[in-house]
Amino acid sequence: MIHGIGTDICDIRRIRASLERHGDRFAQKILSEGELAVWRRRSSRWPERGVRYLATRFSAKEAFSKAIGLGMRLPMHWRLCEIANRPSGEPMIVLHGGLKDWFDAQGLTAHITVTDESEYAASFCVVERWPPMHD
């Protein structure tokens, strides 16, 4: 049973401007430890890849927060939600701390997709309740 659906589109130029204004502090606010390591590797080789990576993660976390129905209020927190990749490259959501505890207690599972093109990053998230609750 579908619990919620979330989508987000992010202007990559806005993410680039935030990085220019706030430097690494902006990425550290948005990214988990694992994501920060990937962002630093990508940014050191090709800065634009780092910006796009950060934009897709920002967008995916926004879409996820909408799908779970919390927006950006606790237990939802940027750094407790990680967008990782399976060996196939498929994106997946890995939760940490209180957000993971809350999510698991609700019996939820999430599916996420991300894309970027030109000046935009977009994400779509479907959250299901499992097993389905019966009335």
XYZ file of C-alpha atoms in Angstrom:
135
model
C 0.000 0.000 0.000
C 1.357 3.409 -0.892
C 2.030 5.574 2.156
C 3.192 8.629 0.215
C 4.672 10.022 -2.979
C 7.157 12.874 -3.197
C 8.815 14.701 -6.038
C 11.285 17.559 -6.228
C 13.044 19.594 -8.873
C 16.137 21.539 -7.917
C 17.869 24.327 -9.820
C 21.528 23.286 -9.942
C 22.526 26.959 -10.286
C 21.031 27.576 -6.830
C 23.105 24.749 -5.335
C 26.232 26.115 -7.046
C 25.532 29.582 -5.623
C 25.039 28.158 -2.107
C 28.371 26.335 -2.368
C 30.067 29.540 -3.497
C 28.541 31.481 -0.582
C 28.933 28.905 2.183
C 31.651 26.547 0.940
C 31.912 23.070 2.431
C 29.562 24.036 5.289
C 26.619 23.817 2.889
C 27.554 20.287 1.758
C 28.196 19.231 5.368
C 24.681 20.344 6.317
C 23.040 18.312 3.530
C 25.193 15.201 3.115
C 25.750 12.174 5.365
C 29.317 11.061 6.098
C 29.233 8.518 3.267
C 27.852 11.067 0.819
C 30.442 13.643 1.878
C 33.238 11.234 0.963
C 31.749 10.678 -2.509
C 31.131 14.428 -2.960
C 34.740 15.262 -2.055
C 36.119 12.659 -4.489
C 33.902 13.865 -7.326
C 34.514 17.539 -6.593
C 38.292 17.127 -6.531
C 38.341 15.526 -9.986
C 35.690 17.667 -11.641
C 33.972 20.379 -9.563
C 30.844 20.364 -11.735
C 30.300 16.662 -10.995
C 30.409 17.513 -7.300
C 27.787 20.245 -7.726
C 25.495 17.889 -9.651
C 25.973 15.153 -7.054
C 25.013 17.547 -4.252
C 21.981 18.781 -6.227
C 20.664 15.254 -6.830
C 21.077 14.374 -3.145
C 19.350 17.602 -2.080
C 16.462 16.881 -4.457
C 16.146 13.224 -3.411
C 16.009 14.113 0.279
C 13.334 16.726 -0.389
C 11.267 14.167 -2.345
C 11.707 11.588 0.439
C 10.680 14.078 3.140
C 7.485 14.793 1.199
C 6.732 11.099 0.641
C 6.980 10.290 4.363
C 4.747 13.258 5.147
C 7.113 15.054 7.531
C 8.787 17.642 5.384
C 12.007 18.816 7.011
C 11.032 18.341 10.642
C 12.238 15.726 13.081
C 12.862 12.911 12.924
C 13.615 13.853 9.291
C 17.048 15.446 9.070
C 19.297 15.965 6.048
C 22.229 13.980 7.428
C 20.124 11.045 8.685
C 18.886 10.335 5.155
C 21.540 9.013 2.781
C 21.123 8.448 -0.948
C 23.478 5.613 -1.807
C 23.800 3.392 -4.848
C 23.448 -0.350 -5.225
C 26.262 -2.090 -7.149
C 24.063 -1.803 -10.269
C 24.016 2.001 -9.848
C 20.359 2.105 -8.786
C 19.850 4.739 -6.095
C 18.575 3.660 -2.708
C 17.761 5.311 0.589
C 19.788 4.413 3.685
C 18.481 5.872 6.934
C 20.338 6.469 10.184
C 19.603 7.185 13.851
C 16.181 8.361 14.950
C 14.902 8.630 11.380
C 15.690 4.959 10.749
C 14.011 3.969 14.032
C 10.885 5.982 13.183
C 10.738 4.695 9.594
C 11.152 1.057 10.625
C 8.527 1.397 13.383
C 6.058 2.644 10.746
C 6.704 -0.471 8.615
C 7.756 1.644 5.641
C 9.957 0.984 2.640
C 11.114 3.572 0.091
C 11.969 3.699 -3.602
C 13.874 6.661 -5.050
C 15.002 7.797 -8.471
C 17.179 10.796 -9.328
C 18.207 12.514 -12.529
C 19.951 15.657 -13.642
C 19.909 17.445 -16.950
C 21.346 20.788 -17.925
C 20.485 23.103 -15.014
C 18.073 20.899 -13.042
C 18.114 17.856 -10.796
C 14.873 15.981 -10.157
C 13.786 13.160 -7.885
C 10.765 10.985 -7.368
C 10.098 8.890 -4.259
C 7.428 6.324 -3.437
C 7.057 5.129 0.150
C 5.107 1.957 0.847
C 3.782 0.537 4.074
C 4.632 -3.125 4.539
C 2.828 -5.196 5.418
C -0.243 -3.210 4.372
C -2.384 -2.088 7.302
C -5.943 -3.436 7.297
C -8.961 -1.381 8.342
